[in-house]
């Protein structure tokens, strides 16, 4: 079996790396958090001394990091992956970052014969633990074919969407839709309740029609309980929307509604709700309208 | 069987009235369009001379009209329903209007012992023809119980949501969500295509996850064909969003995203697209970004 390097052992990276160990792959890990490294070593992983060290000893290097700057630093920076990688090494960046950054990093790596896939995930910590993430991949078909089985130890699906960057473009499209569908539910339901109707009855009346969505079915029951435990944190959705707008500005697309929902999330962050579930966006409207959408 | 009056024989009202005839109800109809009246008379209806005349001869009066001003005029105006109705007459307004207007009209009718339900529908002309509309009802439970069977000759569901006006509040909540879910799809997909990905692949990658919605499944295939045949026309969605904002301003709820999607629809109207399907909203973004989301 190929030796896999895994850099970034956070909330998502740790269970993903553990699933590769369970599948029997020799694993070399690195993180600036020494505790997380020790936890993986206890599970059977080897500890790398640096990102460069991990890359030197691996055929495939997976990164799972917070955002574009961290991926650039870990891959292209001092003692980074690029310094240790050999021609033929495959880098799979599974972080959710700007697709423009993915393309820039891949271009640098290509100069030394190192090939990269961007492969962001959706599903959150529970699906990372279960190995049932949805993985959206950008990069060359033949490289994807080589690593598809590895990805499927971390996800229940791995779909090649297009060229490098396409995985993150798809993720951003997903996050735009989720954010705006949550805002749609929020404006509709706060209006309905302030106008005197029962939110449960309105929910049941409309969910089977054209207004139906996975967001509505997943989030409305939690809203009606006042349950805004994450789930997916508002601060992470802010990061994704900032990357969406950055990409949109680069390629030339106006996103007036996405930029407005971003500002609403920023307002919630100022209000101390950054670590609540993105379904908690409805509280922006509840506060302004002085009403609560509860059972 | 009770005699039913039916006022408003437009695209929706005509097939709804025909379904009541098919169910065997004696029907008295009125419309300012004489041709539509004659068509119903050929099917077995009687022709009323005015809205007042219809109300005089009916136990139940159904109205299906364009918007709040028309319903006020037909019900409360000269030679209107109120002049002909007796104590105990039931008025069912199935138009999609402002819930504030519904409440005002019901209050006037109550002074003479006439009771009203607001019962707007969703589903469009094909479902009006098939008798499979979704009917959202506001008003007293006992009145709803008396007319539920009649409604179910026009719709496959009739749900009592709350007090008078609640039917239209529910309809507006529905329309807010549909408009914003279409805008969400539009921003996401125009970005994805301008950033170089295949819309079909992005669609397939995200539709099963949290971004999934009935709008996405119903409208994306049409968008990728460039098919913007209505369906539900942009000009009607403009009307609904204007009623939503009017209601929101009255009860005190800010709807920043709904107001923005309304402005986008207004821009499309200026651009000659008022009679296209609301899925055609994506053309606002396509034009600005100079890209088409097609297969």
Coordinates of C-alpha atoms in Angstrom, one line a residue:
Chain A
X1 CA 0.0 0.0 0.0
X2 CA 1.2 3.5 -0.7
X3 CA 2.4 5.6 2.1
X4 CA 0.1 8.7 2.7
X5 CA 1.2 11.9 4.3
X6 CA -1.5 13.8 6.2
X7 CA -1.0 17.4 7.2
X8 CA -3.7 19.2 9.3
X9 CA -5.3 17.3 12.1
X10 CA -8.1 19.6 13.2
X11 CA -11.8 18.8 13.7
X12 CA -12.1 17.4 10.2
X13 CA -8.5 16.2 9.5
X14 CA -8.2 14.0 12.6
X15 CA -11.1 11.7 11.9
X16 CA -10.3 11.6 8.2
X17 CA -6.7 10.5 8.9
X18 CA -8.0 7.9 11.4
X19 CA -10.2 6.4 8.6
X20 CA -7.1 6.0 6.4
X21 CA -5.3 4.2 9.2
X22 CA -8.3 1.9 9.7
X23 CA -8.1 1.1 6.0
X24 CA -4.6 0.0 6.5
X25 CA -2.5 2.7 4.9
X26 CA 0.9 3.6 6.3
X27 CA 0.4 7.2 7.5
X28 CA 2.8 10.0 8.3
X29 CA 1.2 13.0 10.0
X30 CA 2.0 16.5 10.8
X31 CA 0.3 19.4 12.7
X32 CA 1.5 22.4 14.7
X33 CA -0.7 21.0 17.5
X34 CA 1.5 18.3 19.1
X35 CA -1.4 16.7 21.0
X36 CA -3.3 15.9 17.8
X37 CA -0.1 14.3 16.3
X38 CA 0.3 12.2 19.5
X39 CA -3.3 11.0 19.3
X40 CA -2.7 9.8 15.7
X41 CA 0.6 8.2 16.7
X42 CA -1.3 6.3 19.4
X43 CA -3.6 5.0 16.6
X44 CA -0.6 3.8 14.6
X45 CA 0.6 6.8 12.5
X46 CA 4.2 7.9 12.2
X47 CA 5.0 11.5 13.2
X48 CA 6.6 13.8 10.6
X49 CA 9.0 16.5 11.7
X50 CA 7.7 19.1 9.3
X51 CA 5.5 19.3 6.2
X52 CA 8.7 18.9 4.1
X53 CA 9.6 15.7 6.1
X54 CA 6.1 14.3 5.5
X55 CA 6.3 14.9 1.8
X56 CA 9.8 13.4 1.6
X57 CA 8.5 10.1 3.0
X58 CA 5.1 9.9 1.2
X59 CA 3.8 9.1 -2.3
X60 CA 0.6 11.0 -1.7
X61 CA 0.3 14.1 0.6
X62 CA -3.2 15.1 1.9
X63 CA -3.7 18.6 3.4
X64 CA -6.7 19.6 5.4
X65 CA -6.2 23.2 6.6
X66 CA -8.3 26.2 7.5
X67 CA -8.0 28.5 4.4
X68 CA -6.0 29.5 1.4
X69 CA -3.1 31.3 3.3
X70 CA -2.4 28.2 5.4
X71 CA -2.4 25.9 2.4
X72 CA 0.0 28.2 0.5
X73 CA 2.3 28.3 3.6
X74 CA 2.2 24.6 4.2
X75 CA 2.7 23.6 0.6
X76 CA 4.9 26.3 -0.9
X77 CA 6.5 27.9 2.3
X78 CA 9.8 27.2 4.1
X79 CA 10.0 23.5 5.1
X80 CA 6.8 22.9 3.1
X81 CA 5.5 20.1 1.0
X82 CA 7.1 21.4 -2.2
X83 CA 10.6 21.2 -0.7
X84 CA 10.1 17.5 0.2
X85 CA 8.0 16.3 -2.8
X86 CA 9.5 14.3 -5.7
X87 CA 8.4 14.3 -9.3
X88 CA 5.3 12.1 -9.3
X89 CA 4.2 12.9 -5.8
X90 CA 0.4 13.6 -5.7
X91 CA -0.8 16.4 -3.5
X92 CA -4.5 16.3 -2.5
X93 CA -5.7 19.5 -0.9
X94 CA -9.0 18.7 0.9
X95 CA -9.3 22.1 2.5
X96 CA -12.1 24.4 1.5
X97 CA -10.2 27.3 0.0
X98 CA -10.4 29.8 -2.9
X99 CA -10.2 28.0 -6.3
X100 CA -7.9 30.7 -7.5
X101 CA -5.5 29.7 -4.8
X102 CA -5.8 26.1 -5.7
X103 CA -4.9 26.9 -9.3
X104 CA -1.9 29.1 -8.2
X105 CA -0.5 26.4 -5.9
X106 CA -1.0 23.6 -8.6
X107 CA 0.9 25.8 -11.1
X108 CA 3.9 26.1 -8.7
X109 CA 3.9 22.4 -7.9
X110 CA 3.7 21.5 -11.6
X111 CA 7.1 23.2 -12.2
X112 CA 8.7 20.4 -10.2
X113 CA 6.6 17.6 -11.7
X114 CA 4.3 17.4 -8.7
X115 CA 0.6 17.1 -9.5
X116 CA -2.3 18.4 -7.4
X117 CA -6.0 17.8 -6.9
X118 CA -8.3 20.1 -5.0
X119 CA -10.9 17.9 -3.2
X120 CA -12.9 19.9 -0.6
X121 CA -15.6 18.0 1.3
X122 CA -19.1 18.7 2.6
X123 CA -20.8 17.0 5.5
X124 CA -19.0 18.3 8.7
X125 CA -17.5 16.4 11.6
X126 CA -20.1 13.6 12.0
X127 CA -19.6 12.5 8.4
X128 CA -15.8 12.9 8.7
X129 CA -16.0 10.4 11.6
X130 CA -18.3 8.0 9.7
X131 CA -16.2 8.3 6.5
X132 CA -19.3 9.5 4.6
X133 CA -18.2 12.9 3.4
X134 CA -19.2 14.2 -0.1
X135 CA -15.9 14.9 -1.9
X136 CA -15.8 17.3 -4.9
X137 CA -12.6 16.9 -6.9
X138 CA -10.8 19.1 -9.5
X139 CA -7.8 17.9 -11.5
X140 CA -6.6 15.5 -14.1
X141 CA -8.8 12.4 -14.7
X142 CA -5.8 10.0 -14.6
X143 CA -4.6 11.3 -11.2
X144 CA -8.2 11.2 -9.8
X145 CA -8.4 7.5 -10.9
X146 CA -5.2 6.7 -9.0
X147 CA -6.5 8.1 -5.7
X148 CA -10.3 7.6 -5.9
X149 CA -10.2 4.5 -3.6
X150 CA -8.2 6.4 -1.0
X151 CA -10.8 9.2 -1.1
X152 CA -13.6 6.7 -0.7
X153 CA -12.2 5.7 2.7
X154 CA -13.1 9.2 3.9
X155 CA -16.2 9.9 1.9
X156 CA -19.2 8.0 0.6
X157 CA -18.9 9.9 -2.8
X158 CA -16.0 11.4 -4.7
X159 CA -17.0 13.1 -7.9
X160 CA -14.5 14.6 -10.4
X161 CA -16.1 17.9 -11.5
X162 CA -13.4 19.3 -13.8
X163 CA -9.9 20.9 -13.9
X164 CA -7.9 21.9 -10.9
X165 CA -10.0 24.4 -8.8
X166 CA -13.3 22.9 -9.9
X167 CA -13.6 21.1 -6.6
X168 CA -13.5 24.4 -4.7
X169 CA -15.8 26.1 -7.3
X170 CA -18.4 23.4 -6.7
X171 CA -18.0 23.8 -2.9
X172 CA -18.5 27.5 -3.2
X173 CA -21.6 27.1 -5.4
X174 CA -22.9 24.7 -2.7
X175 CA -22.2 27.2 0.1
X176 CA -23.8 30.1 -1.8
X177 CA -27.0 28.0 -2.2
X178 CA -27.1 26.8 1.4
X179 CA -26.5 30.4 2.8
X180 CA -29.2 31.9 0.6
X181 CA -31.7 29.1 1.2
X182 CA -31.2 29.6 4.9
X183 CA -31.8 33.4 4.4
X184 CA -34.9 32.5 2.3
X185 CA -36.3 30.4 5.1
X186 CA -35.5 33.1 7.6
X187 CA -37.2 36.0 5.8
X188 CA -40.3 33.9 5.0
X189 CA -40.7 32.4 8.5
X190 CA -40.1 35.6 10.5
X191 CA -42.7 37.4 8.3
X192 CA -45.1 34.5 8.7
X193 CA -44.8 34.5 12.5
X194 CA -44.9 38.3 12.9
X195 CA -48.0 38.3 10.7
X196 CA -49.7 35.9 13.2
X197 CA -49.4 32.4 11.8
X198 CA -48.1 29.2 13.4
X199 CA -44.6 28.4 12.0
X200 CA -45.2 24.6 12.1
X201 CA -48.4 24.9 10.1
X202 CA -46.8 27.2 7.5
X203 CA -43.8 24.8 7.3
X204 CA -46.0 21.8 6.8
X205 CA -48.2 23.7 4.2
X206 CA -45.2 24.6 2.0
X207 CA -42.5 22.0 2.4
X208 CA -44.0 19.6 -0.2
X209 CA -44.2 22.3 -2.9
X210 CA -41.8 24.4 -5.0
X211 CA -40.5 26.0 -1.7
X212 CA -39.3 22.7 -0.4
X213 CA -35.6 22.2 0.2
X214 CA -33.1 20.2 2.2
X215 CA -32.3 23.3 4.2
X216 CA -36.0 23.8 5.1
X217 CA -36.4 20.2 6.2
X218 CA -33.1 20.1 8.1
X219 CA -33.1 23.5 9.7
X220 CA -36.8 24.5 10.4
X221 CA -37.3 21.9 13.1
X222 CA -34.1 23.1 14.8
X223 CA -35.2 26.8 14.5
X224 CA -38.6 26.0 16.1
X225 CA -36.7 24.4 19.0
X226 CA -34.4 27.4 19.2
X227 CA -31.5 25.0 18.7
X228 CA -28.5 26.6 17.1
X229 CA -25.8 24.2 18.2
X230 CA -23.4 23.5 15.3
X231 CA -23.6 21.7 12.8
X232 CA -21.8 24.1 10.5
X233 CA -20.6 27.3 12.2
X234 CA -21.4 30.8 11.0
X235 CA -17.7 31.7 11.1
X236 CA -16.9 29.0 8.6
X237 CA -19.7 30.0 6.3
X238 CA -18.3 33.6 6.4
X239 CA -15.0 32.2 5.3
X240 CA -16.6 30.3 2.4
X241 CA -18.6 33.4 1.3
X242 CA -15.5 35.6 1.4
X243 CA -13.8 33.0 -0.9
X244 CA -16.9 33.0 -3.2
X245 CA -16.9 36.8 -3.5
X246 CA -13.1 36.8 -4.0
X247 CA -13.5 34.3 -6.8
X248 CA -16.5 36.1 -8.3
X249 CA -14.5 39.4 -8.4
X250 CA -11.6 37.6 -10.1
X251 CA -13.7 35.9 -12.8
X252 CA -16.2 38.7 -13.2
X253 CA -19.5 37.7 -11.7
X254 CA -21.7 40.0 -9.5
X255 CA -23.1 38.3 -6.4
X256 CA -25.4 40.9 -4.8
X257 CA -27.4 38.5 -2.7
X258 CA -24.4 36.4 -1.5
X259 CA -22.7 39.6 -0.4
X260 CA -25.8 40.7 1.5
X261 CA -26.1 37.3 3.3
X262 CA -22.4 37.6 4.1
X263 CA -23.0 40.9 5.8
X264 CA -25.8 39.4 7.8
X265 CA -23.5 36.7 9.0
X266 CA -20.9 39.3 9.9
X267 CA -23.5 41.2 11.9
X268 CA -24.2 37.9 13.8
X269 CA -20.5 37.5 14.4
X270 CA -20.4 41.0 15.9
X271 CA -23.3 39.9 18.0
X272 CA -21.3 36.9 19.5
X273 CA -22.9 34.2 17.4
X274 CA -19.9 33.2 15.2
X275 CA -19.7 29.7 16.7
X276 CA -23.5 29.0 16.4
X277 CA -25.0 26.9 13.5
X278 CA -25.6 28.8 10.3
X279 CA -29.3 28.0 10.8
X280 CA -29.0 30.6 13.6
X281 CA -29.0 33.3 10.8
X282 CA -32.7 33.6 11.4
X283 CA -31.8 35.3 14.7
X284 CA -30.7 38.4 12.7
X285 CA -34.3 38.8 11.6
X286 CA -35.9 37.7 14.8
X287 CA -34.0 40.4 16.7
X288 CA -34.9 43.2 14.2
X289 CA -38.5 42.1 14.0
X290 CA -38.7 41.5 17.8
X291 CA -40.3 38.1 17.3
X292 CA -39.2 34.4 17.8
X293 CA -40.0 31.6 15.4
X294 CA -40.7 28.9 18.0
X295 CA -43.2 26.1 18.5
Chain B
X1 CA -76.0 20.6 -3.4
X2 CA -75.2 24.2 -2.5
X3 CA -75.2 26.8 -5.3
X4 CA -71.8 28.2 -5.8
X5 CA -71.0 31.6 -7.2
X6 CA -67.7 32.0 -9.1
X7 CA -66.3 35.4 -10.0
X8 CA -63.1 35.7 -12.0
X9 CA -62.7 33.4 -14.9
X10 CA -59.1 34.0 -15.9
X11 CA -56.3 31.5 -16.6
X12 CA -56.7 30.0 -13.1
X13 CA -60.4 30.7 -12.4
X14 CA -61.8 29.1 -15.6
X15 CA -60.5 25.6 -15.0
X16 CA -61.2 25.8 -11.3
X17 CA -64.9 26.7 -12.1
X18 CA -65.1 23.9 -14.6
X19 CA -63.9 21.4 -12.0
X20 CA -66.8 22.5 -9.7
X21 CA -69.3 22.0 -12.6
X22 CA -67.8 18.5 -13.2
X23 CA -68.3 17.7 -9.5
X24 CA -72.0 18.5 -10.0
X25 CA -72.4 21.9 -8.2
X26 CA -74.9 24.4 -9.6
X27 CA -72.7 27.3 -10.6
X28 CA -73.4 31.0 -11.2
X29 CA -70.4 32.8 -12.8
X30 CA -69.4 36.4 -13.5
X31 CA -66.4 38.0 -15.3
X32 CA -66.0 41.3 -17.1
X33 CA -64.7 39.1 -20.0
X34 CA -68.0 37.9 -21.7
X35 CA -66.3 35.2 -23.7
X36 CA -65.1 33.5 -20.6
X37 CA -68.6 33.6 -19.2
X38 CA -70.0 32.1 -22.4
X39 CA -67.5 29.3 -22.3
X40 CA -68.6 28.4 -18.8
X41 CA -72.3 28.6 -19.7
X42 CA -71.6 26.2 -22.5
X43 CA -70.3 23.8 -19.8
X44 CA -73.5 24.1 -17.8
X45 CA -73.0 27.2 -15.6
X46 CA -75.6 30.1 -15.3
X47 CA -74.4 33.6 -16.1
X48 CA -74.7 36.3 -13.4
X49 CA -75.4 39.9 -14.3
X50 CA -73.0 41.3 -11.8
X51 CA -71.0 40.3 -8.7
X52 CA -74.0 41.4 -6.6
X53 CA -76.3 39.2 -8.7
X54 CA -74.0 36.2 -8.3
X55 CA -73.9 36.7 -4.5
X56 CA -77.7 37.1 -4.3
X57 CA -78.2 33.7 -5.8
X58 CA -75.4 31.7 -4.1
X59 CA -74.7 30.2 -0.7
X60 CA -71.0 30.3 -1.3
X61 CA -69.1 32.9 -3.4
X62 CA -65.6 32.1 -4.7
X63 CA -63.5 35.0 -6.1
X64 CA -60.3 34.4 -8.2
X65 CA -58.9 37.8 -9.2
X66 CA -55.6 39.4 -10.0
X67 CA -54.7 41.3 -6.8
X68 CA -56.0 43.1 -3.7
X69 CA -57.6 46.2 -5.5
X70 CA -59.7 43.9 -7.7
X71 CA -60.9 41.8 -4.8
X72 CA -61.8 44.9 -2.8
X73 CA -63.7 46.3 -5.8
X74 CA -65.6 43.1 -6.6
X75 CA -66.5 42.3 -3.0
X76 CA -67.0 45.7 -1.4
X77 CA -67.6 48.0 -4.5
X78 CA -70.8 49.1 -6.2
X79 CA -72.8 46.1 -7.4
X80 CA -70.4 43.9 -5.5
X81 CA -70.6 40.7 -3.5
X82 CA -71.4 42.5 -0.3
X83 CA -74.5 44.1 -1.7
X84 CA -75.9 40.8 -2.7
X85 CA -74.8 38.6 0.1
X86 CA -77.1 37.5 3.0
X87 CA -76.1 36.7 6.6
X88 CA -74.5 33.3 6.5
X89 CA -73.2 33.6 3.0
X90 CA -69.6 32.3 2.8
X91 CA -67.1 34.2 0.7
X92 CA -63.9 32.3 -0.3
X93 CA -61.3 34.5 -1.9
X94 CA -58.8 32.2 -3.7
X95 CA -56.9 35.1 -5.2
X96 CA -53.3 35.7 -4.1
X97 CA -53.5 39.1 -2.5
X98 CA -52.1 40.9 0.5
X99 CA -53.1 39.3 3.8
X100 CA -53.7 42.8 5.2
X101 CA -56.3 43.3 2.4
X102 CA -57.9 39.9 3.2
X103 CA -58.3 41.0 6.9
X104 CA -59.8 44.4 5.9
X105 CA -62.3 42.8 3.5
X106 CA -63.3 40.1 6.0
X107 CA -63.9 42.8 8.7
X108 CA -66.3 44.7 6.4
X109 CA -68.2 41.6 5.5
X110 CA -68.5 40.5 9.1
X111 CA -70.5 43.7 9.8
X112 CA -73.4 42.1 7.8
X113 CA -72.9 38.6 9.1
X114 CA -71.0 37.4 6.0
X115 CA -68.0 35.2 6.8
X116 CA -64.8 35.0 4.6
X117 CA -61.9 32.6 4.1
X118 CA -58.7 33.5 2.2
X119 CA -57.6 30.5 0.3
X120 CA -54.8 31.2 -2.2
X121 CA -53.5 28.4 -4.3
X122 CA -50.1 27.2 -5.6
X123 CA -49.5 25.1 -8.6
X124 CA -50.3 27.1 -11.7
X125 CA -52.6 26.5 -14.7
X126 CA -51.8 22.8 -15.2
X127 CA -52.7 21.9 -11.6
X128 CA -55.8 24.2 -11.8
X129 CA -56.9 22.1 -14.8
X130 CA -56.1 18.8 -13.1
X131 CA -57.7 19.9 -9.8
X132 CA -54.5 19.3 -8.0
X133 CA -53.7 22.7 -6.6
X134 CA -52.3 23.2 -3.1
X135 CA -54.8 25.4 -1.2
X136 CA -53.7 27.4 1.9
X137 CA -56.6 28.6 3.9
X138 CA -57.1 31.2 6.6
X139 CA -60.3 31.7 8.6
X140 CA -62.6 30.0 11.2
X141 CA -62.3 26.3 11.6
X142 CA -66.1 25.6 11.4
X143 CA -66.4 27.6 8.1
X144 CA -63.4 25.7 6.7
X145 CA -65.0 22.4 7.7
X146 CA -68.2 23.4 5.7
X147 CA -66.3 24.1 2.4
X148 CA -63.4 21.7 2.6
X149 CA -65.0 19.2 0.2
X150 CA -65.7 21.9 -2.3
X151 CA -62.0 23.1 -2.2
X152 CA -60.9 19.5 -2.7
X153 CA -62.6 19.5 -6.1
X154 CA -60.1 22.2 -7.1
X155 CA -57.0 21.1 -5.2
X156 CA -55.3 17.9 -4.0
X157 CA -54.7 19.5 -0.6
X158 CA -56.5 22.2 1.4
X159 CA -54.8 23.1 4.7
X160 CA -56.2 25.4 7.3
X161 CA -53.2 27.5 8.5
X162 CA -54.8 29.9 10.9
X163 CA -57.0 33.0 11.2
X164 CA -58.2 35.1 8.2
X165 CA -55.2 36.3 6.2
X166 CA -53.1 33.3 7.1
X167 CA -53.7 31.6 3.7
X168 CA -52.1 34.6 2.0
X169 CA -49.3 34.9 4.6
X170 CA -48.4 31.3 3.9
X171 CA -48.5 31.9 0.1
X172 CA -46.2 34.9 0.6
X173 CA -43.8 32.9 2.7
X174 CA -43.8 30.3 -0.1
X175 CA -43.1 32.9 -2.8
X176 CA -40.3 34.5 -0.8
X177 CA -38.6 31.1 -0.5
X178 CA -39.1 30.2 -4.1
X179 CA -37.8 33.6 -5.4
X180 CA -34.7 33.4 -3.2
X181 CA -34.0 29.8 -3.9
X182 CA -34.0 30.7 -7.6
X183 CA -31.6 33.6 -7.0
X184 CA -29.4 31.2 -4.9
X185 CA -29.2 28.8 -7.8
X186 CA -28.5 31.7 -10.2
X187 CA -25.6 33.2 -8.3
X188 CA -24.1 29.8 -7.6
X189 CA -24.4 28.4 -11.2
X190 CA -23.3 31.6 -13.0
X191 CA -20.2 31.8 -10.8
X192 CA -19.5 28.1 -11.3
X193 CA -19.7 28.3 -15.1
X194 CA -17.8 31.6 -15.3
X195 CA -15.1 30.0 -13.2
X196 CA -14.8 27.2 -15.8
X197 CA -16.9 24.3 -14.5
X198 CA -19.6 22.2 -16.3
X199 CA -23.0 23.2 -14.8
X200 CA -24.4 19.6 -15.2
X201 CA -21.5 18.2 -13.2
X202 CA -21.8 20.9 -10.5
X203 CA -25.6 20.3 -10.4
X204 CA -25.1 16.5 -10.0
X205 CA -22.4 17.0 -7.4
X206 CA -24.5 19.2 -5.0
X207 CA -28.1 18.3 -5.6
X208 CA -28.1 15.4 -3.1
X209 CA -26.6 17.5 -0.2
X210 CA -27.7 20.4 1.9
X211 CA -27.9 22.6 -1.2
X212 CA -30.6 20.4 -2.7
X213 CA -34.1 21.9 -3.3
X214 CA -37.2 21.4 -5.3
X215 CA -36.3 24.7 -7.2
X216 CA -32.9 23.3 -8.1
X217 CA -34.3 20.0 -9.3
X218 CA -37.2 21.6 -11.2
X219 CA -35.4 24.7 -12.7
X220 CA -31.7 23.7 -13.4
X221 CA -32.6 21.3 -16.2
X222 CA -34.7 24.0 -17.8
X223 CA -31.9 26.6 -17.3
X224 CA -29.4 24.3 -19.0
X225 CA -31.8 24.0 -22.0
X226 CA -32.3 27.8 -22.1
X227 CA -36.0 27.1 -21.6
X228 CA -37.8 30.0 -19.9
X229 CA -41.3 29.2 -21.0
X230 CA -43.8 29.8 -18.1
X231 CA -44.5 28.0 -15.7
X232 CA -44.9 30.9 -13.4
X233 CA -44.3 34.3 -14.9
X234 CA -41.9 36.9 -13.5
X235 CA -44.6 39.6 -13.5
X236 CA -46.7 37.5 -11.1
X237 CA -43.8 36.9 -8.9
X238 CA -43.2 40.6 -8.8
X239 CA -46.8 41.1 -7.6
X240 CA -46.3 38.5 -4.9
X241 CA -43.1 40.1 -3.7
X242 CA -44.7 43.5 -3.6
X243 CA -47.4 42.1 -1.4
X244 CA -44.8 40.4 0.8
X245 CA -43.0 43.7 1.3
X246 CA -46.2 45.6 1.8
X247 CA -47.2 43.1 4.5
X248 CA -43.7 43.1 6.0
X249 CA -43.7 46.9 6.3
X250 CA -47.1 46.8 7.9
X251 CA -46.3 44.1 10.6
X252 CA -42.7 45.3 11.0
X253 CA -40.2 42.8 9.5
X254 CA -37.3 43.8 7.3
X255 CA -36.8 41.7 4.1
X256 CA -33.5 42.9 2.6
X257 CA -33.0 39.9 0.4
X258 CA -36.6 39.7 -0.8
X259 CA -36.5 43.3 -1.7
X260 CA -33.3 42.8 -3.7
X261 CA -34.6 39.8 -5.6
X262 CA -37.7 41.9 -6.4
X263 CA -35.5 44.6 -7.9
X264 CA -33.7 42.0 -10.0
X265 CA -37.1 40.8 -11.3
X266 CA -38.0 44.5 -12.0
X267 CA -34.8 44.8 -14.0
X268 CA -35.8 41.7 -16.0
X269 CA -39.3 43.2 -16.6
X270 CA -37.6 46.4 -18.0
X271 CA -35.6 44.0 -20.2
X272 CA -38.8 42.6 -21.7
X273 CA -38.8 39.3 -19.8
X274 CA -41.9 39.9 -17.6
X275 CA -43.8 37.0 -19.2
X276 CA -41.0 34.5 -19.0
X277 CA -40.7 31.8 -16.3
X278 CA -39.3 33.0 -12.9
X279 CA -36.4 30.5 -13.5
X280 CA -35.4 33.1 -16.2
X281 CA -34.1 35.2 -13.3
X282 CA -30.7 33.6 -14.0
X283 CA -30.5 35.7 -17.2
X284 CA -29.9 38.8 -15.0
X285 CA -26.7 37.3 -13.9
X286 CA -25.8 35.7 -17.2
X287 CA -26.1 39.1 -18.9
X288 CA -24.0 40.9 -16.4
X289 CA -21.3 38.2 -16.3
X290 CA -21.5 37.7 -20.0
X291 CA -21.8 33.9 -19.8
X292 CA -24.5 31.3 -20.3
X293 CA -25.3 28.4 -18.1
X294 CA -26.1 25.8 -20.8
X295 CA -25.3 22.2 -21.4

